mmCIF file of C-alpha atoms and ligand atoms in Angstrom:
data_model
loop_
_atom_site.group_PDB
_atom_site.id
_atom_site.type_symbol
_atom_site.label_atom_id
_atom_site.label_comp_id
_atom_site.label_asym_id
_atom_site.label_seq_id
_atom_site.Cartn_x
_atom_site.Cartn_y
_atom_site.Cartn_z
ATOM 1 C CA UNK R 2 -48.563 106.045 -203.945
ATOM 2 C CA UNK R 3 -51.400 108.463 -203.488
ATOM 3 C CA UNK R 4 -53.398 109.180 -200.136
ATOM 4 C CA UNK R 5 -56.991 110.367 -199.343
ATOM 5 C CA UNK R 6 -55.878 112.459 -195.869
ATOM 6 C CA UNK R 7 -58.828 114.248 -193.680
ATOM 7 C CA UNK R 8 -59.321 115.092 -190.053
ATOM 8 C CA UNK R 9 -62.404 116.695 -188.424
ATOM 9 C CA UNK R 10 -62.130 120.137 -186.441
ATOM 10 C CA UNK R 11 -59.893 118.172 -183.285
ATOM 11 C CA UNK R 12 -57.576 116.805 -185.888
ATOM 12 C CA UNK R 13 -57.001 119.572 -187.991
ATOM 13 C CA UNK R 14 -53.914 120.783 -186.758
ATOM 14 C CA UNK R 15 -52.158 117.824 -186.924
ATOM 15 C CA UNK R 16 -53.648 117.241 -190.283
ATOM 16 C CA UNK R 17 -51.862 120.137 -191.765
ATOM 17 C CA UNK R 18 -48.299 119.136 -189.952
ATOM 18 C CA UNK R 19 -49.173 115.421 -191.766
ATOM 19 C CA UNK R 20 -49.696 116.803 -195.247
ATOM 20 C CA UNK R 21 -45.841 118.795 -195.140
ATOM 21 C CA UNK R 22 -44.598 115.571 -193.797
ATOM 22 C CA UNK R 23 -45.916 113.425 -196.327
ATOM 23 C CA UNK R 24 -45.062 116.186 -198.911
ATOM 24 C CA UNK R 25 -41.469 115.601 -197.065
ATOM 25 C CA UNK R 26 -41.653 112.014 -198.091
ATOM 26 C CA UNK R 27 -42.286 112.420 -201.277
ATOM 27 C CA UNK R 28 -46.159 111.219 -200.948
ATOM 28 C CA UNK R 29 -48.578 112.600 -202.811
ATOM 29 C CA UNK R 30 -52.908 113.156 -201.716
ATOM 30 C CA UNK R 31 -55.737 114.598 -201.464
ATOM 31 C CA UNK R 32 -57.263 116.703 -199.147
ATOM 32 C CA UNK R 33 -60.438 115.906 -197.925
ATOM 33 C CA UNK R 34 -60.880 118.349 -194.962
ATOM 34 C CA UNK R 35 -62.010 119.854 -192.630
ATOM 35 C CA UNK R 36 -60.724 123.048 -193.506
ATOM 36 C CA UNK R 37 -60.645 124.678 -190.219
ATOM 37 C CA UNK R 38 -61.185 124.133 -186.403
ATOM 38 C CA UNK R 39 -64.887 124.877 -186.596
ATOM 39 C CA UNK R 40 -66.562 121.869 -184.826
ATOM 40 C CA UNK R 41 -67.455 119.556 -187.694
ATOM 41 C CA UNK R 42 -68.793 115.919 -187.578
ATOM 42 C CA UNK R 43 -65.971 113.116 -187.830
ATOM 43 C CA UNK R 44 -68.047 110.355 -189.680
ATOM 44 C CA UNK R 45 -68.613 113.716 -192.886
ATOM 45 C CA UNK R 46 -64.824 112.997 -193.149
ATOM 46 C CA UNK R 47 -64.359 109.050 -192.495
ATOM 47 C CA UNK R 48 -66.961 108.333 -195.045
ATOM 48 C CA UNK R 49 -65.035 110.803 -198.015
ATOM 49 C CA UNK R 50 -61.949 109.176 -196.926
ATOM 50 C CA UNK R 51 -62.881 105.255 -197.248
ATOM 51 C CA UNK R 52 -64.729 106.181 -200.393
ATOM 52 C CA UNK R 53 -62.476 107.111 -202.639
ATOM 53 C CA UNK R 54 -59.877 104.526 -200.957
ATOM 54 C CA UNK R 55 -62.809 101.977 -201.250
ATOM 55 C CA UNK R 56 -63.670 103.032 -204.760
ATOM 56 C CA UNK R 57 -59.665 102.567 -205.380
ATOM 57 C CA UNK R 58 -58.945 105.947 -206.083
ATOM 58 C CA UNK R 59 -56.293 106.109 -204.076
ATOM 59 C CA UNK R 60 -54.216 103.520 -202.379
ATOM 60 C CA UNK R 61 -54.259 104.838 -198.792
ATOM 61 C CA UNK R 62 -56.440 106.492 -196.699
ATOM 62 C CA UNK R 63 -55.308 109.095 -193.277
ATOM 63 C CA UNK R 64 -57.769 110.061 -190.924
ATOM 64 C CA UNK R 65 -57.813 112.210 -188.063
ATOM 65 C CA UNK R 66 -59.557 112.551 -185.340
ATOM 66 C CA UNK R 67 -59.710 113.340 -181.735
ATOM 67 C CA UNK R 68 -59.262 110.154 -180.238
ATOM 68 C CA UNK R 69 -59.268 107.888 -183.516
ATOM 69 C CA UNK R 70 -61.790 106.346 -182.184
ATOM 70 C CA UNK R 71 -65.022 107.553 -184.437
ATOM 71 C CA UNK R 72 -62.635 107.752 -187.563
ATOM 72 C CA UNK R 73 -61.807 104.495 -186.992
ATOM 73 C CA UNK R 74 -65.401 102.856 -186.767
ATOM 74 C CA UNK R 75 -67.169 105.291 -189.274
ATOM 75 C CA UNK R 76 -64.701 104.437 -192.047
ATOM 76 C CA UNK R 77 -64.798 100.645 -190.933
ATOM 77 C CA UNK R 78 -68.248 100.516 -191.853
ATOM 78 C CA UNK R 79 -67.547 100.786 -195.728
ATOM 79 C CA UNK R 80 -67.619 97.622 -197.169
ATOM 80 C CA UNK R 81 -63.455 96.594 -197.826
ATOM 81 C CA UNK R 82 -62.264 99.126 -195.817
ATOM 82 C CA UNK R 83 -59.320 97.770 -193.168
ATOM 83 C CA UNK R 84 -58.869 101.222 -191.034
ATOM 84 C CA UNK R 85 -56.827 101.161 -187.820
ATOM 85 C CA UNK R 86 -56.995 103.452 -185.202
ATOM 86 C CA UNK R 87 -52.329 102.528 -184.471
ATOM 87 C CA UNK R 88 -50.963 104.945 -180.899
ATOM 88 C CA UNK R 89 -47.002 103.549 -181.790
ATOM 89 C CA UNK R 90 -44.980 102.061 -184.546
ATOM 90 C CA UNK R 91 -45.539 98.495 -183.561
ATOM 91 C CA UNK R 92 -49.133 98.827 -183.750
ATOM 92 C CA UNK R 93 -48.888 100.665 -187.552
ATOM 93 C CA UNK R 94 -46.409 98.035 -188.884
ATOM 94 C CA UNK R 95 -48.581 95.048 -187.591
ATOM 95 C CA UNK R 96 -51.820 96.801 -188.973
ATOM 96 C CA UNK R 97 -50.206 96.612 -192.408
ATOM 97 C CA UNK R 98 -48.391 93.327 -192.247
ATOM 98 C CA UNK R 99 -51.287 91.442 -190.539
ATOM 99 C CA UNK R 100 -54.338 93.673 -191.689
ATOM 100 C CA UNK R 101 -53.160 95.080 -194.666
ATOM 101 C CA UNK R 102 -54.890 97.906 -193.232
ATOM 102 C CA UNK R 103 -56.303 100.556 -196.042
ATOM 103 C CA UNK R 104 -56.840 103.483 -193.513
ATOM 104 C CA UNK R 105 -54.552 104.772 -190.758
ATOM 105 C CA UNK R 106 -56.571 107.066 -188.122
ATOM 106 C CA UNK R 107 -54.552 108.564 -185.455
ATOM 107 C CA UNK R 108 -55.747 110.323 -182.444
ATOM 108 C CA UNK R 109 -54.390 114.270 -182.417
ATOM 109 C CA UNK R 110 -55.480 114.437 -178.855
ATOM 110 C CA UNK R 111 -53.802 111.718 -177.157
ATOM 111 C CA UNK R 112 -50.252 112.208 -179.334
ATOM 112 C CA UNK R 113 -47.763 113.955 -180.055
ATOM 113 C CA UNK R 114 -47.175 115.690 -183.673
ATOM 114 C CA UNK R 115 -43.482 113.763 -183.459
ATOM 115 C CA UNK R 116 -45.026 110.466 -182.768
ATOM 116 C CA UNK R 117 -47.978 110.923 -185.544
ATOM 117 C CA UNK R 118 -44.899 111.380 -187.824
ATOM 118 C CA UNK R 119 -43.351 108.212 -186.853
ATOM 119 C CA UNK R 120 -46.272 106.442 -187.315
ATOM 120 C CA UNK R 121 -47.268 107.620 -190.443
ATOM 121 C CA UNK R 122 -44.011 106.778 -191.918
ATOM 122 C CA UNK R 123 -43.695 103.078 -190.532
ATOM 123 C CA UNK R 124 -47.226 102.346 -191.961
ATOM 124 C CA UNK R 125 -46.666 103.939 -195.577
ATOM 125 C CA UNK R 126 -43.723 101.660 -195.851
ATOM 126 C CA UNK R 127 -44.852 98.573 -194.796
ATOM 127 C CA UNK R 128 -46.393 96.123 -196.587
ATOM 128 C CA UNK R 129 -48.802 93.537 -196.184
ATOM 129 C CA UNK R 130 -47.364 90.078 -195.296
ATOM 130 C CA UNK R 131 -49.782 87.795 -196.769
ATOM 131 C CA UNK R 132 -49.966 84.018 -195.930
ATOM 132 C CA UNK R 133 -52.071 83.134 -193.348
ATOM 133 C CA UNK R 134 -52.994 86.866 -192.787
ATOM 134 C CA UNK R 135 -54.925 86.393 -196.142
ATOM 135 C CA UNK R 136 -57.241 83.987 -195.346
ATOM 136 C CA UNK R 137 -58.090 85.817 -192.349
ATOM 137 C CA UNK R 138 -59.243 88.878 -194.694
ATOM 138 C CA UNK R 139 -61.268 86.666 -196.512
ATOM 139 C CA UNK R 140 -62.909 85.922 -193.136
ATOM 140 C CA UNK R 141 -63.655 89.215 -192.646
ATOM 141 C CA UNK R 142 -65.227 90.026 -196.223
ATOM 142 C CA UNK R 143 -67.023 87.209 -196.012
ATOM 143 C CA UNK R 144 -68.435 88.835 -192.710
ATOM 144 C CA UNK R 145 -69.354 92.086 -194.578
ATOM 145 C CA UNK R 146 -70.981 90.203 -197.150
ATOM 146 C CA UNK R 147 -73.778 88.602 -194.718
ATOM 147 C CA UNK R 148 -74.792 92.001 -193.472
HETATM 148 C C1 LIG P 2 -64.624 116.279 -181.337
HETATM 149 O O1 LIG P 2 -64.863 116.839 -179.900
HETATM 150 C C2 LIG P 2 -64.200 114.500 -180.958
HETATM 151 O O2 LIG P 2 -64.968 113.714 -180.695
HETATM 152 C C3 LIG P 2 -64.207 113.509 -182.302
HETATM 153 O O3 LIG P 2 -62.762 114.432 -182.877
HETATM 154 C C4 LIG P 2 -63.643 111.716 -182.269
HETATM 155 O O4 LIG P 2 -62.392 111.910 -180.949
HETATM 156 C C5 LIG P 2 -64.332 110.882 -182.072
HETATM 157 O O5 LIG P 2 -63.842 109.849 -181.611
#
Protein backbone atom coordinates (compact mmCIF):
# COMPACT_ATOMS: atom_id res chain seq x y z
CA UNK A 1 0.00 0.00 0.00
CA UNK A 2 1.34 3.45 -0.96
CA UNK A 3 0.59 6.41 1.23
CA UNK A 4 0.49 10.15 0.54
CA UNK A 5 1.62 12.12 3.59
CA UNK A 6 1.79 15.85 4.36
CA UNK A 7 1.68 18.32 7.21
CA UNK A 8 1.75 22.01 7.95
CA UNK A 9 4.44 23.58 10.15
CA UNK A 10 2.70 22.43 13.34
CA UNK A 11 2.72 18.84 12.15
CA UNK A 12 6.14 18.87 10.50
CA UNK A 13 8.13 17.16 13.27
CA UNK A 14 5.54 14.45 13.80
CA UNK A 15 5.30 13.87 10.03
CA UNK A 16 9.05 13.26 9.92
CA UNK A 17 8.75 10.72 12.74
CA UNK A 18 5.82 9.03 11.02
CA UNK A 19 7.84 8.70 7.81
CA UNK A 20 10.50 6.76 9.75
CA UNK A 21 7.72 4.66 11.25
CA UNK A 22 6.22 3.93 7.81
CA UNK A 23 9.66 2.77 6.70
CA UNK A 24 9.85 0.46 9.73
CA UNK A 25 6.42 -0.96 8.96
CA UNK A 26 7.33 -1.46 5.31
CA UNK A 27 4.87 1.00 3.73
CA UNK A 28 5.87 3.13 0.76
CA UNK A 29 4.95 6.80 0.83
CA UNK A 30 5.34 10.14 -0.92
CA UNK A 31 5.91 13.26 1.14
CA UNK A 32 3.89 16.21 -0.20
CA UNK A 33 5.45 18.67 2.27
CA UNK A 34 5.82 20.88 4.17
CA UNK A 35 9.56 20.51 4.50
CA UNK A 36 10.39 22.83 7.41
CA UNK A 37 8.87 24.47 10.49
CA UNK A 38 8.28 27.72 8.60
CA UNK A 39 4.64 28.78 8.85
CA UNK A 40 2.42 27.58 5.98
CA UNK A 41 -1.32 27.18 5.35
CA UNK A 42 -2.66 23.69 5.99
CA UNK A 43 -5.31 23.71 3.18
CA UNK A 44 -2.52 23.80 0.56
CA UNK A 45 -1.14 20.51 1.87
CA UNK A 46 -4.52 18.91 2.53
CA UNK A 47 -5.43 19.56 -1.11
CA UNK A 48 -2.28 17.90 -2.48
CA UNK A 49 -2.84 14.71 -0.53
CA UNK A 50 -6.61 14.67 -0.96
CA UNK A 51 -6.36 15.07 -4.74
CA UNK A 52 -3.78 12.32 -5.05
CA UNK A 53 -5.93 9.93 -3.01
CA UNK A 54 -9.17 10.91 -4.83
CA UNK A 55 -7.38 10.31 -8.15
CA UNK A 56 -6.32 6.90 -6.80
CA UNK A 57 -2.63 7.64 -7.22
CA UNK A 58 -2.32 6.62 -3.56
CA UNK A 59 -4.51 4.25 -1.61
CA UNK A 60 -4.42 6.23 1.63
CA UNK A 61 -3.33 9.59 2.97
CA UNK A 62 -2.04 10.89 6.29
CA UNK A 63 -2.28 14.60 7.15
CA UNK A 64 -0.85 16.21 10.27
CA UNK A 65 -1.53 19.71 11.60
CA UNK A 66 -1.74 21.17 15.10
CA UNK A 67 -5.15 19.75 15.96
CA UNK A 68 -5.97 17.61 12.91
CA UNK A 69 -9.15 19.65 12.55
CA UNK A 70 -8.15 22.02 9.74
CA UNK A 71 -6.61 19.22 7.68
CA UNK A 72 -9.77 17.17 8.11
CA UNK A 73 -12.05 20.05 7.08
CA UNK A 74 -10.00 20.88 4.01
CA UNK A 75 -9.46 17.29 2.82
CA UNK A 76 -13.15 16.47 3.14
CA UNK A 77 -14.00 19.19 0.57
CA UNK A 78 -12.51 16.97 -2.15
CA UNK A 79 -15.13 14.58 -3.59
CA UNK A 80 -14.34 10.96 -2.78
CA UNK A 81 -12.36 11.82 0.32
CA UNK A 82 -13.36 10.43 3.69
CA UNK A 83 -10.89 12.05 6.06
CA UNK A 84 -11.11 11.02 9.71
CA UNK A 85 -9.60 12.87 12.64
CA UNK A 86 -8.59 10.11 15.04
CA UNK A 87 -7.29 10.50 18.56
CA UNK A 88 -6.91 6.92 19.77
CA UNK A 89 -6.74 3.37 18.42
CA UNK A 90 -10.49 2.91 18.74
CA UNK A 91 -11.40 5.88 16.56
CA UNK A 92 -8.69 4.79 14.12
CA UNK A 93 -10.11 1.27 13.87
CA UNK A 94 -13.73 2.40 13.60
CA UNK A 95 -12.92 5.04 10.99
CA UNK A 96 -11.70 2.18 8.80
CA UNK A 97 -14.25 -0.49 9.68
CA UNK A 98 -17.34 1.72 9.49
CA UNK A 99 -16.34 4.72 7.38
CA UNK A 100 -13.68 3.32 5.05
CA UNK A 101 -11.66 6.46 5.83
CA UNK A 102 -9.09 7.02 3.10
CA UNK A 103 -7.29 9.85 4.89
CA UNK A 104 -6.19 9.92 8.52
CA UNK A 105 -5.71 13.32 10.13
CA UNK A 106 -3.74 13.80 13.32
CA UNK A 107 -3.26 16.65 15.78
CA UNK A 108 0.45 16.87 16.54
CA UNK A 109 -0.05 19.40 19.34
CA UNK A 110 -2.54 17.19 21.14
CA UNK A 111 -0.89 13.78 21.23
CA UNK A 112 2.42 12.08 21.87
CA UNK A 113 4.53 10.58 19.12
CA UNK A 114 3.87 7.16 20.67
CA UNK A 115 0.09 7.62 20.48
CA UNK A 116 0.30 8.88 16.88
CA UNK A 117 2.28 5.79 15.88
CA UNK A 118 -0.22 3.47 17.57
CA UNK A 119 -3.04 5.18 15.68
CA UNK A 120 -1.23 4.99 12.34
CA UNK A 121 -0.44 1.30 12.81
CA UNK A 122 -4.04 0.35 13.57
CA UNK A 123 -5.49 2.63 10.89
CA UNK A 124 -3.29 1.20 8.14
CA UNK A 125 -3.96 -2.43 8.93
CA UNK A 126 -7.73 -2.27 9.53
CA UNK A 127 -10.01 -3.25 6.65
CA UNK A 128 -13.42 -1.77 5.80
CA UNK A 129 -16.22 -3.98 7.15
CA UNK A 130 -18.62 -3.33 4.21
CA UNK A 131 -22.22 -4.54 4.60
CA UNK A 132 -24.58 -1.92 6.02
CA UNK A 133 -21.72 0.57 6.11
CA UNK A 134 -21.44 0.54 2.30
CA UNK A 135 -25.02 1.78 2.01
CA UNK A 136 -24.21 4.69 4.31
CA UNK A 137 -21.10 5.62 2.36
CA UNK A 138 -23.18 5.65 -0.84
CA UNK A 139 -25.43 8.19 0.87
CA UNK A 140 -22.41 10.39 1.57
CA UNK A 141 -21.55 10.20 -2.15
CA UNK A 142 -25.11 11.24 -2.96
CA UNK A 143 -24.68 14.30 -0.75
CA UNK A 144 -21.48 15.17 -2.65
CA UNK A 145 -23.40 15.03 -5.93
CA UNK A 146 -26.08 17.43 -4.62
CA UNK A 147 -23.67 20.36 -4.43
C1 LIG B 1 -1.57 26.26 12.90
O1 LIG B 1 -1.24 27.19 13.90
C2 LIG B 1 -2.83 25.51 13.29
O2 LIG B 1 -3.92 26.37 13.23
C3 LIG B 1 -3.03 24.31 12.38
O3 LIG B 1 -1.91 23.48 12.48
C4 LIG B 1 -4.21 23.42 12.66
O4 LIG B 1 -4.25 23.05 14.00
C5 LIG B 1 -5.50 23.86 12.16
O5 LIG B 1 -6.53 23.17 12.28
